mmCIF file of C-alpha atoms in Angstrom:
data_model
loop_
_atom_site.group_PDB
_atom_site.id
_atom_site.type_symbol
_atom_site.label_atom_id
_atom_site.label_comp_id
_atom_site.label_asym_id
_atom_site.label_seq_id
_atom_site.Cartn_x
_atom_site.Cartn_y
_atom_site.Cartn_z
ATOM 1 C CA UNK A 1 0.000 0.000 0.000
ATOM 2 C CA UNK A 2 1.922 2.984 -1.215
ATOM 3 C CA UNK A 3 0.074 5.930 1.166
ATOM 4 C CA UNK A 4 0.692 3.159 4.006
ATOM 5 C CA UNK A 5 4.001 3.419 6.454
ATOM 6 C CA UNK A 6 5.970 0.295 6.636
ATOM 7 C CA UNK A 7 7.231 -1.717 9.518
ATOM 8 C CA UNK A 8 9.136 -4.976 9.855
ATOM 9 C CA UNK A 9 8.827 -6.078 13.203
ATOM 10 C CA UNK A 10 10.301 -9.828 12.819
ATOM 11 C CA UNK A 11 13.365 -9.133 14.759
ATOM 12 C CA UNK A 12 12.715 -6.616 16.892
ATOM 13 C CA UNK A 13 13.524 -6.277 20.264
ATOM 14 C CA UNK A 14 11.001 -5.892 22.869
ATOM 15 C CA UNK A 15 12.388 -2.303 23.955
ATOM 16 C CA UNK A 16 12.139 -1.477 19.941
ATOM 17 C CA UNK A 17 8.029 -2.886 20.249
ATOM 18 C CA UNK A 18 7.593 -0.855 23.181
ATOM 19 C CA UNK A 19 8.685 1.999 20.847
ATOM 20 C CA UNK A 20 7.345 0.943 18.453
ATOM 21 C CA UNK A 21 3.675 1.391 19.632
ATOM 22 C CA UNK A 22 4.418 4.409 21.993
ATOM 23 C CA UNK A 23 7.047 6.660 21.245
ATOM 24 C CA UNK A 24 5.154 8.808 18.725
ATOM 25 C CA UNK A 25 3.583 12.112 18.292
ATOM 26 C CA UNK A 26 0.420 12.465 19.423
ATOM 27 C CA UNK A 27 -2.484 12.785 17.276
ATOM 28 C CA UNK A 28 -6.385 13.128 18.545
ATOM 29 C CA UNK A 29 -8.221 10.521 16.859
ATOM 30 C CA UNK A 30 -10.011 13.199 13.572
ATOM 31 C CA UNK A 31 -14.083 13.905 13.632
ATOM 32 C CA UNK A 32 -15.432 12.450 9.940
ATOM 33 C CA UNK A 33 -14.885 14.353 7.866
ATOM 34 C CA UNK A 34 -12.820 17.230 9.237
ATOM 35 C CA UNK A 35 -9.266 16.501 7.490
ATOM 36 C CA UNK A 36 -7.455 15.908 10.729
ATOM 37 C CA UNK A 37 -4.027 14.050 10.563
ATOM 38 C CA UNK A 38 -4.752 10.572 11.628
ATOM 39 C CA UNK A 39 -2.955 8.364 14.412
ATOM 40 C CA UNK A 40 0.127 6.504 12.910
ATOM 41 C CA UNK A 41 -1.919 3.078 13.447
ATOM 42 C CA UNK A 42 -4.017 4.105 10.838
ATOM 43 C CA UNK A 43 -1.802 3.975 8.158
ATOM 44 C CA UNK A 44 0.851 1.344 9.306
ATOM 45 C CA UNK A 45 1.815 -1.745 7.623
ATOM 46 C CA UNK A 46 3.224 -4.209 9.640
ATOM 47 C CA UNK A 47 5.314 -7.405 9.040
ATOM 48 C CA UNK A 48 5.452 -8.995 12.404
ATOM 49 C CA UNK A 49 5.720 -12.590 14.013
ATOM 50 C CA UNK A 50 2.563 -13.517 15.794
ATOM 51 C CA UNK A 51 4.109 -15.650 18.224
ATOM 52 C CA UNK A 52 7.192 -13.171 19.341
ATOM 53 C CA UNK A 53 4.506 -10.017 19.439
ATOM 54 C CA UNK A 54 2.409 -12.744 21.716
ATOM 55 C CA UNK A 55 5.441 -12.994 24.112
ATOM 56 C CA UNK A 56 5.752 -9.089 23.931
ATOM 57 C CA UNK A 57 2.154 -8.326 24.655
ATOM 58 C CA UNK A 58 2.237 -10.667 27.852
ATOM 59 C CA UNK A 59 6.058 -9.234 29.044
ATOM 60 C CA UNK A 60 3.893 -5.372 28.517
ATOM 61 C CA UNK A 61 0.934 -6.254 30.450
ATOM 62 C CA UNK A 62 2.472 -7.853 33.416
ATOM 63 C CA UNK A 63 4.825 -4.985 33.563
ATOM 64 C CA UNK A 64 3.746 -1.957 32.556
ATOM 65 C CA UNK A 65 4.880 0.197 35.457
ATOM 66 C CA UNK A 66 8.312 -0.169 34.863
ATOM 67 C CA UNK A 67 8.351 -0.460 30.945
ATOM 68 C CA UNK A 68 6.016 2.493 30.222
ATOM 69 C CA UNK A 69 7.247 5.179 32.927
ATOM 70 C CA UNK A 70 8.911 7.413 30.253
ATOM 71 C CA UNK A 71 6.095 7.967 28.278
ATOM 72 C CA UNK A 72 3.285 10.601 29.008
ATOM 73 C CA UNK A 73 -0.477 9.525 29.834
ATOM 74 C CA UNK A 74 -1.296 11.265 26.282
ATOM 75 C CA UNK A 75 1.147 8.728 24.701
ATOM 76 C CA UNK A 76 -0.360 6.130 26.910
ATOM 77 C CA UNK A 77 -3.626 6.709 25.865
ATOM 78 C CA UNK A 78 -2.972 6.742 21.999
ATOM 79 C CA UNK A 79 -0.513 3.320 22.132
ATOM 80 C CA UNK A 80 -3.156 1.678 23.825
ATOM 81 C CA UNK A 81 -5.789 2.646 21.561
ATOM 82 C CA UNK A 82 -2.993 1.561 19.073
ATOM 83 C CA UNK A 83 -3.008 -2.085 21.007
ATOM 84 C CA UNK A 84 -6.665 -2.468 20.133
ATOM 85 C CA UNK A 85 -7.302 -0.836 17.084
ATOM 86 C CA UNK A 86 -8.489 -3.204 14.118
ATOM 87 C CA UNK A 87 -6.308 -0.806 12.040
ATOM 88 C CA UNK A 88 -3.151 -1.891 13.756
ATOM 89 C CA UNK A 89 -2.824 -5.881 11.881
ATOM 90 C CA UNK A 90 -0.267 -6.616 15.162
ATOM 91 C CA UNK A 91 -3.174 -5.582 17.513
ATOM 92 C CA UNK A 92 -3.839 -7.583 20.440
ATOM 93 C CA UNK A 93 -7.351 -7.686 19.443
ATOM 94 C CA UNK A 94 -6.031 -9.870 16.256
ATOM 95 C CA UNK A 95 -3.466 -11.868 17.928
ATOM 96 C CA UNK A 96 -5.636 -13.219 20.402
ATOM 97 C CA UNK A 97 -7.809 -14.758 17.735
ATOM 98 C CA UNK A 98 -4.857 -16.112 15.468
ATOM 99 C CA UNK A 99 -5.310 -19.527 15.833
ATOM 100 C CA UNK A 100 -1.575 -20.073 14.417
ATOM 101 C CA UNK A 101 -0.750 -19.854 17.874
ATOM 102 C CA UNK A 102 -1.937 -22.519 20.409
ATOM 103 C CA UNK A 103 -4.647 -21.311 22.814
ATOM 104 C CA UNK A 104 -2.505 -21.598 25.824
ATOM 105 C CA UNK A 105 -0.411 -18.956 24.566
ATOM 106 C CA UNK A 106 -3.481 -16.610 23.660
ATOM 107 C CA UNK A 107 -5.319 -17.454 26.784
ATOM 108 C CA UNK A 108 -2.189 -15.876 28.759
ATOM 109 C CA UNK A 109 -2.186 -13.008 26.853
ATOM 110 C CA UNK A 110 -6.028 -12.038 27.692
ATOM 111 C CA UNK A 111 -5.140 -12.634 31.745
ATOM 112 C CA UNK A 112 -2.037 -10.354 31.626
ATOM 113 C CA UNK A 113 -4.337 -7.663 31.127
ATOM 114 C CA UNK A 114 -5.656 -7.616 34.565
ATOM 115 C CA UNK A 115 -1.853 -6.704 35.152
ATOM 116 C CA UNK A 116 -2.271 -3.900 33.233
ATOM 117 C CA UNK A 117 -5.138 -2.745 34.910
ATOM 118 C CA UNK A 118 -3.307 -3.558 38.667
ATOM 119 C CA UNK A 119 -0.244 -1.507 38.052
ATOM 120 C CA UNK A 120 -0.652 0.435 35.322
ATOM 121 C CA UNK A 121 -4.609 1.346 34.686
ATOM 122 C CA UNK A 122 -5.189 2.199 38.363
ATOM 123 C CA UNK A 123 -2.773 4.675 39.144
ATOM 124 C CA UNK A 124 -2.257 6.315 35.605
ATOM 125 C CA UNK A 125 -5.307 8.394 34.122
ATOM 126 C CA UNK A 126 -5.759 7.848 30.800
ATOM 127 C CA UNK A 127 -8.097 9.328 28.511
ATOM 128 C CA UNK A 128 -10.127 6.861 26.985
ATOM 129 C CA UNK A 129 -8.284 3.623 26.268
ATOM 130 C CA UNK A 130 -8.307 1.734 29.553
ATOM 131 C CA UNK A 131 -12.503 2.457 29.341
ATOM 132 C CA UNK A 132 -12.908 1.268 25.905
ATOM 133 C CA UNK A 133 -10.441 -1.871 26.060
ATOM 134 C CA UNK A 134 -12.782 -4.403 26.757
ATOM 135 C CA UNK A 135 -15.231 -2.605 24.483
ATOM 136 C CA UNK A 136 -12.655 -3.871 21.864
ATOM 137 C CA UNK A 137 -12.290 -6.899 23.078
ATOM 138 C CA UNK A 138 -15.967 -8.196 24.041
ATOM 139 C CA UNK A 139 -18.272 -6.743 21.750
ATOM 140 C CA UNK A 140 -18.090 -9.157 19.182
ATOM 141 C CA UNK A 141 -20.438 -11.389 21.461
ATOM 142 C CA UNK A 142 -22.869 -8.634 21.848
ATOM 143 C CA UNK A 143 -23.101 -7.707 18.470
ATOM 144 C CA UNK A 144 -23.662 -11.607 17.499
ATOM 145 C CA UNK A 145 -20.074 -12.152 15.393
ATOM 146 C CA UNK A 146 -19.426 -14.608 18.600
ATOM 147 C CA UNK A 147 -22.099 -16.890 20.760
ATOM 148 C CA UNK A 148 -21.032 -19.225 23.538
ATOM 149 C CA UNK A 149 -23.663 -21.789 21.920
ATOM 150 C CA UNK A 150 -21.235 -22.101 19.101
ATOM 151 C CA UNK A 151 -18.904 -23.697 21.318
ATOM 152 C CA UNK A 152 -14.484 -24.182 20.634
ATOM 153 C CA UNK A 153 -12.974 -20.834 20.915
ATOM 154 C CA UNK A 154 -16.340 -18.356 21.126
ATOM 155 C CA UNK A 155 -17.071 -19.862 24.279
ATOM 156 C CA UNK A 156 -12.984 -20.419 25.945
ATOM 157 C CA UNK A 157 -12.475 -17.201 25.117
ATOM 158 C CA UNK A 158 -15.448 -15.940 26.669
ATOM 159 C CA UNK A 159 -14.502 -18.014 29.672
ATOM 160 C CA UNK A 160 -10.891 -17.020 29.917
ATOM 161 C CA UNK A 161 -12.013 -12.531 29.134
ATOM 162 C CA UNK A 162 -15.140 -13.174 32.085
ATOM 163 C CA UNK A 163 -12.470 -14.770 34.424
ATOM 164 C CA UNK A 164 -10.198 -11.515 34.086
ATOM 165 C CA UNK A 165 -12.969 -9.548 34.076
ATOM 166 C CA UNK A 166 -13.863 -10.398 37.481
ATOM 167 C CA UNK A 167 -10.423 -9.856 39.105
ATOM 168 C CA UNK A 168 -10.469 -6.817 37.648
ATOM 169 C CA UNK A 169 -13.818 -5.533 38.864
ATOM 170 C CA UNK A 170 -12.363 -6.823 42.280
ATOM 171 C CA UNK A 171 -9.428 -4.570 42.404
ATOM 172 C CA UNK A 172 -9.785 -0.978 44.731
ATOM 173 C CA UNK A 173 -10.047 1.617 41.952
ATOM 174 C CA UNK A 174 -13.327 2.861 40.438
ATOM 175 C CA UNK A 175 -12.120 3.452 36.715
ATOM 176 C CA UNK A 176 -11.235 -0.193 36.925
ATOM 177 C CA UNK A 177 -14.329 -1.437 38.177
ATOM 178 C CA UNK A 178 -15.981 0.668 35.272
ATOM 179 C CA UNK A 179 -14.018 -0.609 32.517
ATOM 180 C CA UNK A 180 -14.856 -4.135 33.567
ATOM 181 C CA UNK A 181 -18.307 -2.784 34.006
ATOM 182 C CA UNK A 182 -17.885 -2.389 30.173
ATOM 183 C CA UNK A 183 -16.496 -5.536 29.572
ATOM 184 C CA UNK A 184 -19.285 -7.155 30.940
ATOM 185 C CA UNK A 185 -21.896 -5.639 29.867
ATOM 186 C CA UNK A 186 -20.679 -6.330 26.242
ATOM 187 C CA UNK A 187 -19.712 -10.087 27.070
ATOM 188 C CA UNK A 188 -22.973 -11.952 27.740
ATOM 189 C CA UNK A 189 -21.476 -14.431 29.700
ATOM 190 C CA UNK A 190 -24.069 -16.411 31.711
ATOM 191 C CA UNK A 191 -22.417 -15.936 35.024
ATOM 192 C CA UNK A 192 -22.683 -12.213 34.840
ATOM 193 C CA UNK A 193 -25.741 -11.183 36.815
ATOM 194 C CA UNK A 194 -24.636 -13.049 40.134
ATOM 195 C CA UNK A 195 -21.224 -11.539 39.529
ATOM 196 C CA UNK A 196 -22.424 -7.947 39.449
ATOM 197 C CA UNK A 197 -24.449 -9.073 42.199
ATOM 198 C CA UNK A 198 -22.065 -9.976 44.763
ATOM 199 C CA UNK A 199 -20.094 -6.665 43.634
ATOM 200 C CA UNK A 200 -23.016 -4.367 44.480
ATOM 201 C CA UNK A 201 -22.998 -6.321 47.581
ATOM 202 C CA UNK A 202 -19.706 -5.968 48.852
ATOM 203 C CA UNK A 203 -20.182 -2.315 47.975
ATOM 204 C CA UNK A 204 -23.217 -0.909 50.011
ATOM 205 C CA UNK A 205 -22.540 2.654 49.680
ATOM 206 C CA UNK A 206 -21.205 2.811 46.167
ATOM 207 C CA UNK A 207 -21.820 5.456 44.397
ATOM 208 C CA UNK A 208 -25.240 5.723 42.404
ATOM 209 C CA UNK A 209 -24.137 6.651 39.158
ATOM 210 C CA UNK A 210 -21.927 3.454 39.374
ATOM 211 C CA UNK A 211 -24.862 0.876 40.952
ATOM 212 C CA UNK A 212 -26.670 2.166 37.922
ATOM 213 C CA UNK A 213 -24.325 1.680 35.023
ATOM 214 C CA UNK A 214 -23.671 -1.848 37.222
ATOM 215 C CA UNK A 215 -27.054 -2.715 36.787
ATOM 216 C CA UNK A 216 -27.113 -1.806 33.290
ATOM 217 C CA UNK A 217 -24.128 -3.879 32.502
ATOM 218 C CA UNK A 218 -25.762 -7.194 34.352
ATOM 219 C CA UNK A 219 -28.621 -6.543 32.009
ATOM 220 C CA UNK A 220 -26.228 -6.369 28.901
ATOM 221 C CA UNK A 221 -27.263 -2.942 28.280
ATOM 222 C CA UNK A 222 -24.040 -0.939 28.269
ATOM 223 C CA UNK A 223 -22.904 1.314 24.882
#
């Protein structure tokens, strides 16, 4: 693609990954229409190796307080929109559903992110990305693309993003417990009601604008 930017990430490093999706200029994502610059993910093509971007993705997540602390939350915020962009073809959103790679390997990769959300997520405000990452993730089962009653991967997946999910809700920040919120609500797995419920219940003086997107999400009816 000739008006596309060009990558080869095959033998990079992880330092030159790390780089690689946040040392960059920053660029608010353009209203339709109005001529804006785009982000770099939009117009990046990427040779990569699913497997060694896998190991990279995992080594980011359960780390992120140490390997991200010279970057700004602005550059934050855009490299982790970059992480789960369907623009980016090395997204985590992707790799997690390349079946090259054995399950195990993927699986790992989805629980990491509760890492990210522990030591990185919690403590570091970030515009929109942490909000909107299980948004990317989960809303191919509430738009229909996935069901759990099609069984294999639709409904181990499922399993394995509900699992995080839940630690996340469980940890002592509220932006976390709303982007799991999110998740949820987007997920429909089975177990989520009762989940929600025993949050709600541990939490008795929560606040109300939170019990009520809580009860929204147990319902499945988050945007």
């Amino acid at each position: 693609m000739d008006d596309y930017d060009q990558y080869d990430l095959r033998n990079a490093t992880f330092g030159e990954f790390v780089g690689f999706l946040f040392d960059r200029d920053v660029v608010p994502i353009p209203m339709q229409g109005n001529g804006s610059p785009k982000p770099w993910y939009w117009r990046a093509e990427v040779a990569f190796d699913s497997t060694k971007v896998a190991s990279f993705y995992i080594a980011l997540f359960t780390t992120p307080d140490t390997v991200l602390e010279d970057y700004s939350p602005e550059q934050l915020n855009q490299g982790f929109w970059a992480i789960q962009s369907s623009n980016l073809q090395c997204a985590v959103t992707k790799v997690i559903w390349d079946q090259t790679l054995p399950f195990d390997i993927r699986e790992s990769c989805v629980r990491s992110m509760f890492h990210l959300y522990e030591l990185l997520f919690s403590k570091v405000p970030l515009e929109t990305a942490a909000d909107m990452w299980w948004d990317s993730i989960a809303y191919d089962w509430h738009c229909g693309i996935r069901a759990r009653g099609k069984g294999g991967e639709d409904e181990q997946m499922q399993d394995v993003i509900f699992d995080t999910l839940g630690k996340i809700l469980r940890l002592p920040s509220e932006e976390c417990q709303m982007a799991a919120l999110h998740g949820l609500g987007h997920l429909h797995h089975p177990e989520t009601s009762p989940v929600i419920g025993a949050y709600l219940a541990q939490l008795p003086e929560i606040d109300r604008d939170l019990k009520k997107y809580a009860l929204a999400a147990a319902r499945f009816e988050v945007l």
